[in-house]
Coordinates of C-alpha atoms and ligand atoms in Angstrom, one line a residue:
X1 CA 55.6 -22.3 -39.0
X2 CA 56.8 -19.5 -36.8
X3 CA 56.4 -17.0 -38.6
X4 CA 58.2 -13.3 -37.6
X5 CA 54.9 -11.8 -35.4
X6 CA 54.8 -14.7 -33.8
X7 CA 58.1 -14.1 -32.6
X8 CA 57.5 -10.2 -31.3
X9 CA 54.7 -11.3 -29.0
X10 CA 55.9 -14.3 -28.0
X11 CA 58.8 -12.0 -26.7
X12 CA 56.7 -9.8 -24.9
X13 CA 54.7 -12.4 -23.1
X14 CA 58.0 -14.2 -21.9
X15 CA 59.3 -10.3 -20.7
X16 CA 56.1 -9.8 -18.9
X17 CA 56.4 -13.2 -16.9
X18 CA 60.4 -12.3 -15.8
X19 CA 59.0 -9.0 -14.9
X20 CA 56.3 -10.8 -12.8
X21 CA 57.3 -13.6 -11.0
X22 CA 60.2 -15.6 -10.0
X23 CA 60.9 -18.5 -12.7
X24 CA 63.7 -20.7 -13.8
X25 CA 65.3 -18.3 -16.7
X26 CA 66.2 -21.9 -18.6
X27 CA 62.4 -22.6 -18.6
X28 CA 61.6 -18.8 -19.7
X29 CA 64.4 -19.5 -22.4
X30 CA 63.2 -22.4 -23.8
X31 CA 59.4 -20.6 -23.9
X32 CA 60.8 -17.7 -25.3
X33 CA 62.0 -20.0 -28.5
X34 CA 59.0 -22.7 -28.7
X35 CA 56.1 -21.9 -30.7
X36 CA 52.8 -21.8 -28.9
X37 CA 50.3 -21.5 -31.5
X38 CA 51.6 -24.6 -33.4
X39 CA 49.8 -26.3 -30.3
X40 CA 46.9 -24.6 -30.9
X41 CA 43.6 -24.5 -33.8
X42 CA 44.4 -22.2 -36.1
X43 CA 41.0 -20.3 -35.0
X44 CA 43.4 -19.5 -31.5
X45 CA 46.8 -18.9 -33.4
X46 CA 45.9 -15.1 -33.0
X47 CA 45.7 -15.3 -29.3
X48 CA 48.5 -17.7 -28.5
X49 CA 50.7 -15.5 -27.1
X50 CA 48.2 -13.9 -24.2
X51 CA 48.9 -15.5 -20.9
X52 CA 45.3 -17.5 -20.7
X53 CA 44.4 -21.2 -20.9
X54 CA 42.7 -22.1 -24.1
X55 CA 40.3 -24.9 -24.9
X56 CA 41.7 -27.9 -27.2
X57 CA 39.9 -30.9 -28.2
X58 CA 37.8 -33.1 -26.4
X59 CA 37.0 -30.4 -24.0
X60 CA 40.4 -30.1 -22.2
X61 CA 42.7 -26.9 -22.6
X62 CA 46.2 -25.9 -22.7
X63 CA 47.9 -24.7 -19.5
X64 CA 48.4 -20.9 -19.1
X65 CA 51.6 -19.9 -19.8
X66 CA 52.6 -18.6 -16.8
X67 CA 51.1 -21.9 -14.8
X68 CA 53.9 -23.7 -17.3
X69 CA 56.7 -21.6 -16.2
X70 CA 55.3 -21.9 -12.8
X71 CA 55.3 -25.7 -12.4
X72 CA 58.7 -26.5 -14.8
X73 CA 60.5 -23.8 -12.6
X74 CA 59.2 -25.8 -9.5
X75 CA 60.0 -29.4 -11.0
X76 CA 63.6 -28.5 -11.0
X77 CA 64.2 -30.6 -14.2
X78 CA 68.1 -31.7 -15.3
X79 CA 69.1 -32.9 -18.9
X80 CA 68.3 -36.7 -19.7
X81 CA 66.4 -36.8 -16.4
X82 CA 63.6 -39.5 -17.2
X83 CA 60.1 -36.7 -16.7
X84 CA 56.5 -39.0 -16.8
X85 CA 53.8 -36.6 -17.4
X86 CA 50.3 -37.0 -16.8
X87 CA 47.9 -35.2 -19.0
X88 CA 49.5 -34.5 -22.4
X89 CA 46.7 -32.4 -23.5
X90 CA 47.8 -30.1 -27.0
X91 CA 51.8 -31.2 -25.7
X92 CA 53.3 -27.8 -24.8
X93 CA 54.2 -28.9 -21.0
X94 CA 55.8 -31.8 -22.9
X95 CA 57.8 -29.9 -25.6
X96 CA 59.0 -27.5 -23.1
X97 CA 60.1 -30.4 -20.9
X98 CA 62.0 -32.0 -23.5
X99 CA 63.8 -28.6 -25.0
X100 CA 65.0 -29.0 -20.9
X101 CA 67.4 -31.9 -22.1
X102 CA 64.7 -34.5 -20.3
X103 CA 63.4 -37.9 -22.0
X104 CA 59.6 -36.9 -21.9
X105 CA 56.6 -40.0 -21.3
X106 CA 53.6 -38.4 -21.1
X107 CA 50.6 -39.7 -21.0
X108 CA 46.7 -38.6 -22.3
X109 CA 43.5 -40.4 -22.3
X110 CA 41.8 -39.0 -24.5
X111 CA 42.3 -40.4 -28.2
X112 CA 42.3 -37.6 -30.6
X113 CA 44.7 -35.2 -28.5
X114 CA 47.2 -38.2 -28.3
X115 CA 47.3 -38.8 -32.2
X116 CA 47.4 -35.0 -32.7
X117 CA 50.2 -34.4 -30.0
X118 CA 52.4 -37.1 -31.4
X119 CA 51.9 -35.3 -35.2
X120 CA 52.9 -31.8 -33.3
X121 CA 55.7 -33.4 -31.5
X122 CA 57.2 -34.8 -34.9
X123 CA 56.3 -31.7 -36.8
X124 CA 58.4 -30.0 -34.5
X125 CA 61.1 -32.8 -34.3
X126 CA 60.6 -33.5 -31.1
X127 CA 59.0 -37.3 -31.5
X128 CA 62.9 -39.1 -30.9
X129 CA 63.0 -37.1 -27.0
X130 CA 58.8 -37.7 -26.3
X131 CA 57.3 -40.9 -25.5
X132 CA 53.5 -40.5 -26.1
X133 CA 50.9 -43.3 -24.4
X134 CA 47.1 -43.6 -24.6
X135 CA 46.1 -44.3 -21.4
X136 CA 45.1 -43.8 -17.7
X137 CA 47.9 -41.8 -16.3
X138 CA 46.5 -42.2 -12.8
X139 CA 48.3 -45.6 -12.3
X140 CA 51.6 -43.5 -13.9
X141 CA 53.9 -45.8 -16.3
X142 CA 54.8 -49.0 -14.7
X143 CA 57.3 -50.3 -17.1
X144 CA 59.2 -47.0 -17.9
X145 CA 59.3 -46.6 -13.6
X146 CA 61.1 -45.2 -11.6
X147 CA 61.2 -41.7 -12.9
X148 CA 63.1 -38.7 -11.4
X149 CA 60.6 -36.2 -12.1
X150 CA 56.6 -36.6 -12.5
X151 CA 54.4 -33.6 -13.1
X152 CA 50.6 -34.1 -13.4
X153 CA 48.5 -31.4 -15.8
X154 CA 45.2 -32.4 -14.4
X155 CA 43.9 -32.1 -10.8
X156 CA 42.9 -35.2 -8.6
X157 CA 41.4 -35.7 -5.6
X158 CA 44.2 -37.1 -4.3
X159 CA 47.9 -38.0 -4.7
X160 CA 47.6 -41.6 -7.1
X161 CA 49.6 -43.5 -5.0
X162 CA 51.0 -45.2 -8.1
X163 CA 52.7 -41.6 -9.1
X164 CA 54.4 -41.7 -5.4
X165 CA 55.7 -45.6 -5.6
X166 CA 56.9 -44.8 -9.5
X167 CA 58.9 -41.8 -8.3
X168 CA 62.6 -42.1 -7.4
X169 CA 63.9 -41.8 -4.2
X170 CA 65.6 -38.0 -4.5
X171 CA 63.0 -37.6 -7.2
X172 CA 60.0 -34.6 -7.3
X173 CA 56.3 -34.5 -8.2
X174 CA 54.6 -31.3 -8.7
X175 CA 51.1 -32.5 -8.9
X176 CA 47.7 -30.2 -8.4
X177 CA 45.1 -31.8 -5.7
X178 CA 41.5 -31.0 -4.3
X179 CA 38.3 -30.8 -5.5
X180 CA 36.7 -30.7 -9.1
X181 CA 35.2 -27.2 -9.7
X182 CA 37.2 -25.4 -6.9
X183 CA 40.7 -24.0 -6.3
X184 CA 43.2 -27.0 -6.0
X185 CA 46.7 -26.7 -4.3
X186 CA 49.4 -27.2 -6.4
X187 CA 52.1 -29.6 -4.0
X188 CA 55.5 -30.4 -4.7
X189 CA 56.3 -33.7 -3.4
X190 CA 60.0 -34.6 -2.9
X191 CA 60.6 -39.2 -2.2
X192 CA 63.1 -38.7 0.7
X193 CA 64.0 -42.3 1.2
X194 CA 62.1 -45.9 0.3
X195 CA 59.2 -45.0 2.5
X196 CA 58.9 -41.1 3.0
X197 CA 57.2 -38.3 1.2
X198 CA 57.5 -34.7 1.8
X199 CA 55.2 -32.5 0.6
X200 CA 55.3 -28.6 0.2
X201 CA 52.4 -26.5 -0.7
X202 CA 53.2 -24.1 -3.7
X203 CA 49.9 -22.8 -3.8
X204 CA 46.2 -22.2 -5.7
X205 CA 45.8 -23.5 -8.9
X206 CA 43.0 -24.4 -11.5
X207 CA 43.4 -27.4 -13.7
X208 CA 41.0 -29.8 -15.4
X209 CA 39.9 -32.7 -13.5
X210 CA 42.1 -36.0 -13.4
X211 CA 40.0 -38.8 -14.5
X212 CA 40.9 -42.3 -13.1
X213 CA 39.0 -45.0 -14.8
Ligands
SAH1 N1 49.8 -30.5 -20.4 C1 48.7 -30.1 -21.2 C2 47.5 -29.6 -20.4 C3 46.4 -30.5 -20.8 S1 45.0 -30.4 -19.7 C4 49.2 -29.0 -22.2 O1 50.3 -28.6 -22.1 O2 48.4 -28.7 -23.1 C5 45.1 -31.9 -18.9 C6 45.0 -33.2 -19.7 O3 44.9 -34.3 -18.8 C7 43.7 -33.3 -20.6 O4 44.1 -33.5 -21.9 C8 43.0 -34.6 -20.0 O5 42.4 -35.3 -21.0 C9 44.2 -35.3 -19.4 N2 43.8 -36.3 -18.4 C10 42.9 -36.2 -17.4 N3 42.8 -37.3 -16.7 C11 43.8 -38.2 -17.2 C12 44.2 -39.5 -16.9 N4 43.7 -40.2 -15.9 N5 45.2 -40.0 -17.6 C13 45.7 -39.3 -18.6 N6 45.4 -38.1 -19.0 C14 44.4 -37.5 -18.3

């Protein structure tokens, strides 16, 4: 499944984002040893290891690789932390999440990426630490709430206030906002106390719409 070549470039990808920006070296780490290309049609497996989004199924793609180290480096994640995700997508974000030491539930919409995430997630014996859920993430995970950590892999219009009330108080969200078809801003929200929000701005940033329903 991961076979040597494989390896080499996946190497030189992780190298070229420690030589380029400032993330988390656990989150490099765990890149550096999970295979890519297992998440992607074989057609891709060739390219898996450039630092570009690909398309998956059902017109979606799988986050860049340097947007992954980007926002797991800013969601600050600690072992058996409880992470929801929104957007599982081909299930990279998740795997990496999980090789953290977090219990992963992430959450996808779309049918035939959530039966072929949870096959890639047992392939890679990661199924017992990812909890995978076909549904509208945009009202998050009511009965798995409150979560320490939420991360959203799709951009919405604006925060779901359902992601803010599920979040603990201490907890971070590092969720992309603005427009469809234009430059979103990636924020990191941090639940101070019962009733307050703060909310940093990491950034531009391009994802996939988030689709409420
Ligand atoms: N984290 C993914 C990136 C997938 S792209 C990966 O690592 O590959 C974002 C995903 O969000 C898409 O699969 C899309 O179908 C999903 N999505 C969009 N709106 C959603 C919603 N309201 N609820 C759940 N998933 C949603």
């Amino acid at each position: 499944m991961d076979e040597f070549h494989f390896r080499g470039k996946r190497r030189q990808l992780i190298e070229s984002l420690r030589q380029t920006g400032r993330f988390d070296e656990k989150v490099l780490q765990v890149m550096e040893n999970l295979p890519r290309h297992v998440f992607l049609e074989s057609g891709f497996h060739a390219y898996a290891y450039q630092d570009e989004a690909f398309p998956i199924d059902c017109e979606q793609t799988i986050s860049q690789p340097r947007t992954v180290a980007w926002q797991t480096t800013e969601l600050e994640v600690l072992p058996r932390q409880h992470v929801l995700e929104i957007g599982t997508g081909s299930g990279y974000q998740a795997a990496v999440l999980s090789l953290l030491g977090a219990r992963v539930f992430t959450v996808e919409r779309h049918k035939p990426l959530y039966q072929k995430a949870k096959l890639t997630f047992k392939r890679l014996k990661l199924d017992r630490r990812i909890r995978t859920y076909l549904r509208d993430g945009s009202k998050g995970l009511a009965e798995m709430a409150p979560f320490d950590r939420i991360i959203a892999t799709a951009g919405a219009a604006a925060v779901p206030p359902a992601l803010r009330e599920q979040l603990k108080v201490g907890g971070i969200m590092v969720i992309p906002v603005g427009p469809e078809d234009a430059d979103q801003t990636l924020l990191k929200i941090r639940r101070v106390s019962e009733s307050e929000w703060t909310e940093e701005d990491l950034g531009t940033c391009r994802f996939v719409p988030l689709v409420e329903e």
